[in-house]
Tab-separated table of C-alpha atoms and ligand atoms in Angstrom:
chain	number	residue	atom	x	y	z
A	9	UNK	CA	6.757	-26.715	-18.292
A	10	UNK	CA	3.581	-25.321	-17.174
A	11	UNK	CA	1.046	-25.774	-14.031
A	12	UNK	CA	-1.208	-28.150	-13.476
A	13	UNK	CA	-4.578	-26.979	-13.148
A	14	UNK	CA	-5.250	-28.568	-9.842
A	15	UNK	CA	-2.004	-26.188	-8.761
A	16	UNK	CA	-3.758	-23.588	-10.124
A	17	UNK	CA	-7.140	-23.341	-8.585
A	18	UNK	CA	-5.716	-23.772	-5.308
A	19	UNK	CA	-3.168	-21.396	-4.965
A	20	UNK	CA	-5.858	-18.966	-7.101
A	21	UNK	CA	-8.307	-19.558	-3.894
A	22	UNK	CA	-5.385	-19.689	-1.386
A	23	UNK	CA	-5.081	-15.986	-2.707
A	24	UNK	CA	-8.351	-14.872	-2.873
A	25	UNK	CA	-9.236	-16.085	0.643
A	26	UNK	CA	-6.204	-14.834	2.295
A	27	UNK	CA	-5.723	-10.893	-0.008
A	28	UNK	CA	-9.001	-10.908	-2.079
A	29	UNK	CA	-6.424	-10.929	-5.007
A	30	UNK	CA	-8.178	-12.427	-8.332
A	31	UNK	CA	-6.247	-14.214	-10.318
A	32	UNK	CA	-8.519	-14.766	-13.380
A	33	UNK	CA	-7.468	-18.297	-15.642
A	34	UNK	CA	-4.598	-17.060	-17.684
A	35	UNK	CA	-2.554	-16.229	-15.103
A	36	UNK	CA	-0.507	-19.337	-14.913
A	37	UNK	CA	2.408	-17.960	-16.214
A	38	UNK	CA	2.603	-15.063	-13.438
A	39	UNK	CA	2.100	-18.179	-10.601
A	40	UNK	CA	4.183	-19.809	-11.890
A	41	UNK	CA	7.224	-17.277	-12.160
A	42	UNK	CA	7.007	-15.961	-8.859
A	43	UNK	CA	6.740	-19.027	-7.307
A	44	UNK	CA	9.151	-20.667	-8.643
A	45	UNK	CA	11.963	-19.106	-6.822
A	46	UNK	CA	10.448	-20.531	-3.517
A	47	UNK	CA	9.928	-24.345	-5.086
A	48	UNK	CA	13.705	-23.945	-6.035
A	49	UNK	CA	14.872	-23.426	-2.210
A	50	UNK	CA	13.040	-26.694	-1.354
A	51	UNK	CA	14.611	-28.323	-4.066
A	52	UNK	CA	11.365	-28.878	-6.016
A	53	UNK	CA	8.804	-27.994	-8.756
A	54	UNK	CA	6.099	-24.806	-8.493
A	55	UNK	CA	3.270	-28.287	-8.601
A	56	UNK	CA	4.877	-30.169	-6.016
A	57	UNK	CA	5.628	-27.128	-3.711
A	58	UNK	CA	2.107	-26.827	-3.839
A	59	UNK	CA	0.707	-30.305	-3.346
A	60	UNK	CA	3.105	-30.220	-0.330
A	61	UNK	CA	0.484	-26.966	0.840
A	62	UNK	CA	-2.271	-28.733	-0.168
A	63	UNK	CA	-1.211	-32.208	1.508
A	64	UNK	CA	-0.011	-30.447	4.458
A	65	UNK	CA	-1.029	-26.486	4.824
A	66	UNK	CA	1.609	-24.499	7.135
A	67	UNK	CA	1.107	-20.798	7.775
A	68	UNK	CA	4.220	-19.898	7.080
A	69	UNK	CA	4.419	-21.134	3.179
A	70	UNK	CA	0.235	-19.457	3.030
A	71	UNK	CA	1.906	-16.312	3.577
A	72	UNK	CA	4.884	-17.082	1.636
A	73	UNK	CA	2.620	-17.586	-1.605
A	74	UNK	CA	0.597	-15.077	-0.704
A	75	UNK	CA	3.241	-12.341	-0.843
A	76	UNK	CA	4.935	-13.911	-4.038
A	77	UNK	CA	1.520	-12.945	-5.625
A	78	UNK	CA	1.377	-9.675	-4.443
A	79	UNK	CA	2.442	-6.511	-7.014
A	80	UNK	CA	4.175	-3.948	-4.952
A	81	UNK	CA	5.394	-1.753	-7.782
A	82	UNK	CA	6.057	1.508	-6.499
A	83	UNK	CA	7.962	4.970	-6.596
A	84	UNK	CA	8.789	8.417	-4.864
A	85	UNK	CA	6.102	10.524	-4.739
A	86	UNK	CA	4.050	8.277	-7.682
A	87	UNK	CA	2.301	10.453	-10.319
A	88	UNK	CA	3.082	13.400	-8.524
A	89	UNK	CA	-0.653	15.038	-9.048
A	90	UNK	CA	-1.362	13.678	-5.713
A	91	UNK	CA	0.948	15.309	-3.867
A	92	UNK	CA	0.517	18.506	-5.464
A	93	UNK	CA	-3.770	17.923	-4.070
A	94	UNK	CA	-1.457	17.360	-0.262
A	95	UNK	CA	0.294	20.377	-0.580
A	96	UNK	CA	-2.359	22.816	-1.776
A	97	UNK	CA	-5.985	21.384	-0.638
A	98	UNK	CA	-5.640	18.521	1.717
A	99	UNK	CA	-2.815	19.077	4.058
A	100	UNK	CA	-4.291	23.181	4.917
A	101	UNK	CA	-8.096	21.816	4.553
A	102	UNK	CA	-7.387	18.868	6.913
A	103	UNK	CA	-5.552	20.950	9.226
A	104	UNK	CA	-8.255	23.666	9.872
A	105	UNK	CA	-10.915	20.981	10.034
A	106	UNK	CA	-8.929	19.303	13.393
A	107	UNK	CA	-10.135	19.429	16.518
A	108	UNK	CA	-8.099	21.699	18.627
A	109	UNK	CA	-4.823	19.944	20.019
A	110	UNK	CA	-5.838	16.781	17.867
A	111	UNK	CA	-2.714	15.633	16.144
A	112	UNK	CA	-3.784	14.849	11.918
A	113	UNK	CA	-3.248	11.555	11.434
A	114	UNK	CA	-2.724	10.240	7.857
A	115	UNK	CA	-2.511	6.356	6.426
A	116	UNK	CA	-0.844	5.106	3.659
A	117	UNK	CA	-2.609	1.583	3.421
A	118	UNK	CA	-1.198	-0.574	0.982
A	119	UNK	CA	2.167	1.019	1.689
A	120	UNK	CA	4.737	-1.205	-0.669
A	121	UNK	CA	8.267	-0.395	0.447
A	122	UNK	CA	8.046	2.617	2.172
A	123	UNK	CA	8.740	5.320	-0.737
A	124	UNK	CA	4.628	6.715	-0.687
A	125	UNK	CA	4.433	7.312	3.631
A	126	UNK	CA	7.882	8.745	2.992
A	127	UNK	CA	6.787	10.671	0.152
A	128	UNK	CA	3.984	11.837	2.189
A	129	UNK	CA	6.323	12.764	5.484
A	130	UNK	CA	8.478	14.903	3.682
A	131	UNK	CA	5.536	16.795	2.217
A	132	UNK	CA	4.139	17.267	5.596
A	133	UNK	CA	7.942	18.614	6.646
A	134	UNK	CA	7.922	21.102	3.702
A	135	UNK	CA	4.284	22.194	4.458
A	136	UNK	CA	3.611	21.833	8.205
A	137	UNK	CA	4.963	23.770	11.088
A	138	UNK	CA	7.401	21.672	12.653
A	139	UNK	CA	4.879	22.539	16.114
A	140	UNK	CA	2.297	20.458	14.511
A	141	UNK	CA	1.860	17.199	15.397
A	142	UNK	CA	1.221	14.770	12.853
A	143	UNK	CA	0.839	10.396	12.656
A	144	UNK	CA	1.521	8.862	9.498
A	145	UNK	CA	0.790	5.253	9.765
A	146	UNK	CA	2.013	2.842	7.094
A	147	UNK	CA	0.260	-0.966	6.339
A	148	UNK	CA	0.513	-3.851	3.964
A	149	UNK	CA	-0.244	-7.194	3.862
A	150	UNK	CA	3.581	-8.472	3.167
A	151	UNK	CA	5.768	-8.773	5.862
A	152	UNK	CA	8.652	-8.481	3.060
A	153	UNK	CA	7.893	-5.217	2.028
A	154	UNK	CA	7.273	-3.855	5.193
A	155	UNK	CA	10.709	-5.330	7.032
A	156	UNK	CA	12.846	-3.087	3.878
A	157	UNK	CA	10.255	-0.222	4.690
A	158	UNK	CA	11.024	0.327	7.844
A	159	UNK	CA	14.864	-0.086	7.516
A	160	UNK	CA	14.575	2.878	5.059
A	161	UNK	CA	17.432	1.726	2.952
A	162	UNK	CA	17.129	2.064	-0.995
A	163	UNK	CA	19.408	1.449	-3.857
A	164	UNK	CA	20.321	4.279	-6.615
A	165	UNK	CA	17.602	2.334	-8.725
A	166	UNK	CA	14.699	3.024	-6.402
A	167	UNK	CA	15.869	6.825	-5.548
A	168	UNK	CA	15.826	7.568	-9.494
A	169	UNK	CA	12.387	6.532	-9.329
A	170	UNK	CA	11.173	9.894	-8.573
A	171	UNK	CA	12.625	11.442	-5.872
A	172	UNK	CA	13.722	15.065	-6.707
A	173	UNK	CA	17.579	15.504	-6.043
A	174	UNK	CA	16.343	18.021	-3.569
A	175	UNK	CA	14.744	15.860	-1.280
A	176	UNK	CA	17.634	13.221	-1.887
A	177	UNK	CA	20.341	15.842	-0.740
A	178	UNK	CA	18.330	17.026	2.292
A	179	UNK	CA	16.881	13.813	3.484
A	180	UNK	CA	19.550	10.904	2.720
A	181	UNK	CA	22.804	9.937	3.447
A	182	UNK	CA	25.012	7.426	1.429
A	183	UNK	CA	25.616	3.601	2.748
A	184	UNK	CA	27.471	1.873	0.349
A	185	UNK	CA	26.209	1.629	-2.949
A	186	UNK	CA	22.466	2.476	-1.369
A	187	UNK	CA	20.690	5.458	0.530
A	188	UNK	CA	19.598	5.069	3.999
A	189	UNK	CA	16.528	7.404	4.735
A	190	UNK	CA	17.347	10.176	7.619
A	191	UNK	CA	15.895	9.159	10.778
A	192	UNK	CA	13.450	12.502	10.876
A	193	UNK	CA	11.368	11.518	8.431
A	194	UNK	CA	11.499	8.007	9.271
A	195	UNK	CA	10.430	8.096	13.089
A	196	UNK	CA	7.365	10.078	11.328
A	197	UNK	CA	6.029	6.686	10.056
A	198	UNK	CA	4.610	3.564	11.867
A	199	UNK	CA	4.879	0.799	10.178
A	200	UNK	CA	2.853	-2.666	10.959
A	201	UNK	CA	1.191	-5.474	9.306
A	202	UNK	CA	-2.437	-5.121	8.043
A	203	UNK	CA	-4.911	-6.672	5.178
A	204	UNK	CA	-7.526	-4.232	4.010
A	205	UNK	CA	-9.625	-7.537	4.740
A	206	UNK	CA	-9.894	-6.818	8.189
A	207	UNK	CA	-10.765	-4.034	10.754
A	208	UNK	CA	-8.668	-1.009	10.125
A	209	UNK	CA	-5.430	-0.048	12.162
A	210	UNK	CA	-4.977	1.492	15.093
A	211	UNK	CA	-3.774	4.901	14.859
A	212	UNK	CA	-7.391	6.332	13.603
A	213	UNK	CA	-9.394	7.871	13.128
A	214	UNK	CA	-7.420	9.498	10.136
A	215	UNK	CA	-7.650	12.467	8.475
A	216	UNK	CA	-6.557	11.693	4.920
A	217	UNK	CA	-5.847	8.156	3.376
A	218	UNK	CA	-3.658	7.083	0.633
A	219	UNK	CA	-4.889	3.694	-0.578
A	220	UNK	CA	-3.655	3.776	-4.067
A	221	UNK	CA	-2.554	1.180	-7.070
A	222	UNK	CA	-4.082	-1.773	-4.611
A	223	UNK	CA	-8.024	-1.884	-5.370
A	224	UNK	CA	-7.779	-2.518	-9.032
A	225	UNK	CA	-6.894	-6.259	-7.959
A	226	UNK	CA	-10.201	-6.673	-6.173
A	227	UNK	CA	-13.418	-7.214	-7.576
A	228	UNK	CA	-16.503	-4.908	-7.054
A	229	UNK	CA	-17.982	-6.066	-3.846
A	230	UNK	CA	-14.356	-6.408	-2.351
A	231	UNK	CA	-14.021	-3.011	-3.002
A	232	UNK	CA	-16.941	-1.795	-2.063
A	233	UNK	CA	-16.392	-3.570	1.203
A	234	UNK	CA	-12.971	-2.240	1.946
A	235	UNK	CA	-14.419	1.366	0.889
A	236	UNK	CA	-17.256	1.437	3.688
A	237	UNK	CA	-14.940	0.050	6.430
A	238	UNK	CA	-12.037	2.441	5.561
A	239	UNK	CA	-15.239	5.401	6.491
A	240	UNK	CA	-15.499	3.901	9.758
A	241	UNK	CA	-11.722	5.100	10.006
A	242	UNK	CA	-12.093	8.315	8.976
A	243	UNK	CA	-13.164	11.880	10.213
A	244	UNK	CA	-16.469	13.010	8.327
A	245	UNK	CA	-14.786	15.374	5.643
A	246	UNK	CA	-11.689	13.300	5.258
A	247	UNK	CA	-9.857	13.191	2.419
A	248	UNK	CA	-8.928	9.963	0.305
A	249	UNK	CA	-6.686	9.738	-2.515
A	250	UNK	CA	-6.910	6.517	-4.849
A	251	UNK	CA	-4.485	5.538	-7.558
A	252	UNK	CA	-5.108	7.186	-11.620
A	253	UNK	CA	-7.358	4.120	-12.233
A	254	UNK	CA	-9.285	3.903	-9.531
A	255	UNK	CA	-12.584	5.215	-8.216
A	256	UNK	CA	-15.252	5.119	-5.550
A	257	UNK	CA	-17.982	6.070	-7.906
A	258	UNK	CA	-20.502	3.171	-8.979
A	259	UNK	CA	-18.811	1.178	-5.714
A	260	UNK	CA	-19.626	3.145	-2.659
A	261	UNK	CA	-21.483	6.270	-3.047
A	262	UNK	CA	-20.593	7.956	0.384
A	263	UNK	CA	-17.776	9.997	-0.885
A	264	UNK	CA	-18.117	12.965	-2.799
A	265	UNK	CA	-15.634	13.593	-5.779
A	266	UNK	CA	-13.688	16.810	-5.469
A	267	UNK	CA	-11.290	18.458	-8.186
A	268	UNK	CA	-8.401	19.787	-7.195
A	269	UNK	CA	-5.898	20.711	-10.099
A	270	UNK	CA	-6.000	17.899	-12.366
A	271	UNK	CA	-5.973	14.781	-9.902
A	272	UNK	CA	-9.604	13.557	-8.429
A	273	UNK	CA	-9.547	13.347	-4.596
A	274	UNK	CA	-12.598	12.064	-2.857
A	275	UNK	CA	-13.968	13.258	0.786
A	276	UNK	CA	-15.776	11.048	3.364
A	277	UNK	CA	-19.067	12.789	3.111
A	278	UNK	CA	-21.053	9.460	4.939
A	279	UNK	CA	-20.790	7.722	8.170
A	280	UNK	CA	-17.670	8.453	9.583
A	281	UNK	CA	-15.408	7.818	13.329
B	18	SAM	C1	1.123	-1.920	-6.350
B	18	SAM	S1	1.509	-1.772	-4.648
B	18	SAM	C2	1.005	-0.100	-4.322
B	18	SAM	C3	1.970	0.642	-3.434
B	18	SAM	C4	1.636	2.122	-3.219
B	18	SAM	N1	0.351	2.284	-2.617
B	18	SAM	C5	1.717	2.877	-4.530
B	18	SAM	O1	0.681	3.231	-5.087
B	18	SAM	O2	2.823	3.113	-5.018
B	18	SAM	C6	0.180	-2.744	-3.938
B	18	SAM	C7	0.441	-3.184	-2.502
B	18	SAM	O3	-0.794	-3.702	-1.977
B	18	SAM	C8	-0.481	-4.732	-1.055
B	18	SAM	N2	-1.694	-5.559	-0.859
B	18	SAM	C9	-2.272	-6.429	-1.724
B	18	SAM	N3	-3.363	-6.982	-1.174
B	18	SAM	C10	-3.496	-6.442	0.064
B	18	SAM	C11	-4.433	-6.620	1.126
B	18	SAM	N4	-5.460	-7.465	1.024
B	18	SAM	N5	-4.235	-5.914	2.265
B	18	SAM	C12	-3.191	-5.042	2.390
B	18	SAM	N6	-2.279	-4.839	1.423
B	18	SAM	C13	-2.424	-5.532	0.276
B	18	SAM	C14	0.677	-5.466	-1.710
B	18	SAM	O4	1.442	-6.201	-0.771
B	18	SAM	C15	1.456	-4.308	-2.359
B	18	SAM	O5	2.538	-3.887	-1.549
């Protein structure tokens, strides 16, 4: 069995418009598979769930396709370079940069399911005086991810996807068979719903941003976009960290490239909030 074409380009576009999300020809197979589980709860194909969208659009299945297309692979404190660049240049640099009395505010855009804000809170706790204040403000585009974020509850799975036994023993309690995040690192995190597409979040302007593992899916101009609009959110001198395969150099040359250890972080050195 296998799409129509028709199928195809529209839920391709339906994508595009709503996440900037490419999917190039030759991705069939991937629309195919994750859509398939929502055609089975109406009872019908992956091509007729969609002509039904296409005959009749509804917000509610937009969104639903939308998210089925979305990767939101993710882990405890992912590739751990970055969070070594928190502890030892961003987190001190950011801090002596702040206004006095301003709390530091840090986003995690792109969140997933929780584990990189939470990843980033409990740094803060190790690292911070408990005195300082500090906003961590979580996004993504899928309500689905964001709904198991914010209920901080993860199975043995997802906590032996890198989260040090340490943090595990200090941080969680047991709840059944899963892990339920302890409520002081949670109430350090807002979470809400927000596509890079659009105007940035409230809760700026920030003073380091994660926005890693999420760009590669855009093309160049997308990018480029999103990269000059996340400025307008940040302090001049801000720090933001991108995933291993991504860069702001040849898309948006406003941000200088600093080495710290062996991960690349890159600073807001244009116009900024
Ligand atoms: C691969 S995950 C990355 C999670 C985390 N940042 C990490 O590196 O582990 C990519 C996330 O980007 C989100 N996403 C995709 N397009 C988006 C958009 N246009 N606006 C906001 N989030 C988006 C997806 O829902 C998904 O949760």
């Amino acid at each position: 069995m296998s799409l129509t074409a028709e199928t195809f380009t529209f839920v391709a576009d339906l994508v595009r418009r709503r996440s900037a999300i490419h999917l190039a020809p030759g991705k069939e197979y991937l629309v195919e598979s994750r859509l398939m589980p929502l055609a089975r709860r109406r009872g019908v194909s992956v091509d007729d769930y969609v002509r039904q969208q296409r005959v009749a659009p509804n917000l509610l299945d937009a969104e639903l396709i939308v998210e089925a297309l979305t990767t939101n692979e993710t882990s405890w404190f992912r590739d751990a370079l970055p969070f070594q660049a928190l502890t030892e240049h961003m987190l001190p640099e950011a801090v002596a940069a702040l206004p006095a009395g301003a709390p530091l505010r840090i986003w995690s855009a792109a969140c997933s399911t929780g584990q990189e804000p939470y990843s980033i809170a409990m740094t803060v706790q190790e690292q911070l005086a408990a005195s300082r204040r500090v906003e961590i403000t979580a996004t993504d585009l899928s309500g689905e991810v964001l709904a198991k974020a914010e209920r901080g509850v993860y199975s043995q799975l997802e906590i032996n996807r890198g989260l040090p036994v340490t943090f595990l023993v200090k941080h969680f309690t047991k709840q059944g068979a899963e892990w339920a995040i302890g409520d002081d690192v949670r109430s350090m995190v807002r979470f809400s719903k927000h596509n890079l597409l659009s105007p940035p979040p409230l809760g700026g302007p920030f003073d380091i941003v994660f926005l890693r593992n999420v760009l590669i899916y855009f093309d160049v101009d997308v990018k480029r976009d999103i990269l000059r609009r996340l400025r307008m959110a940040m302090r001049r001198g801000g720090f933001l960290v991108l995933g291993a395969a991504e860069t702001t150099v040849g898309v948006d040359d406003a941000w200088t490239r600093v080495q710290v250890g062996r991960s690349s972080i890159y600073q807001n050195s244009g116009s900024a909030a």
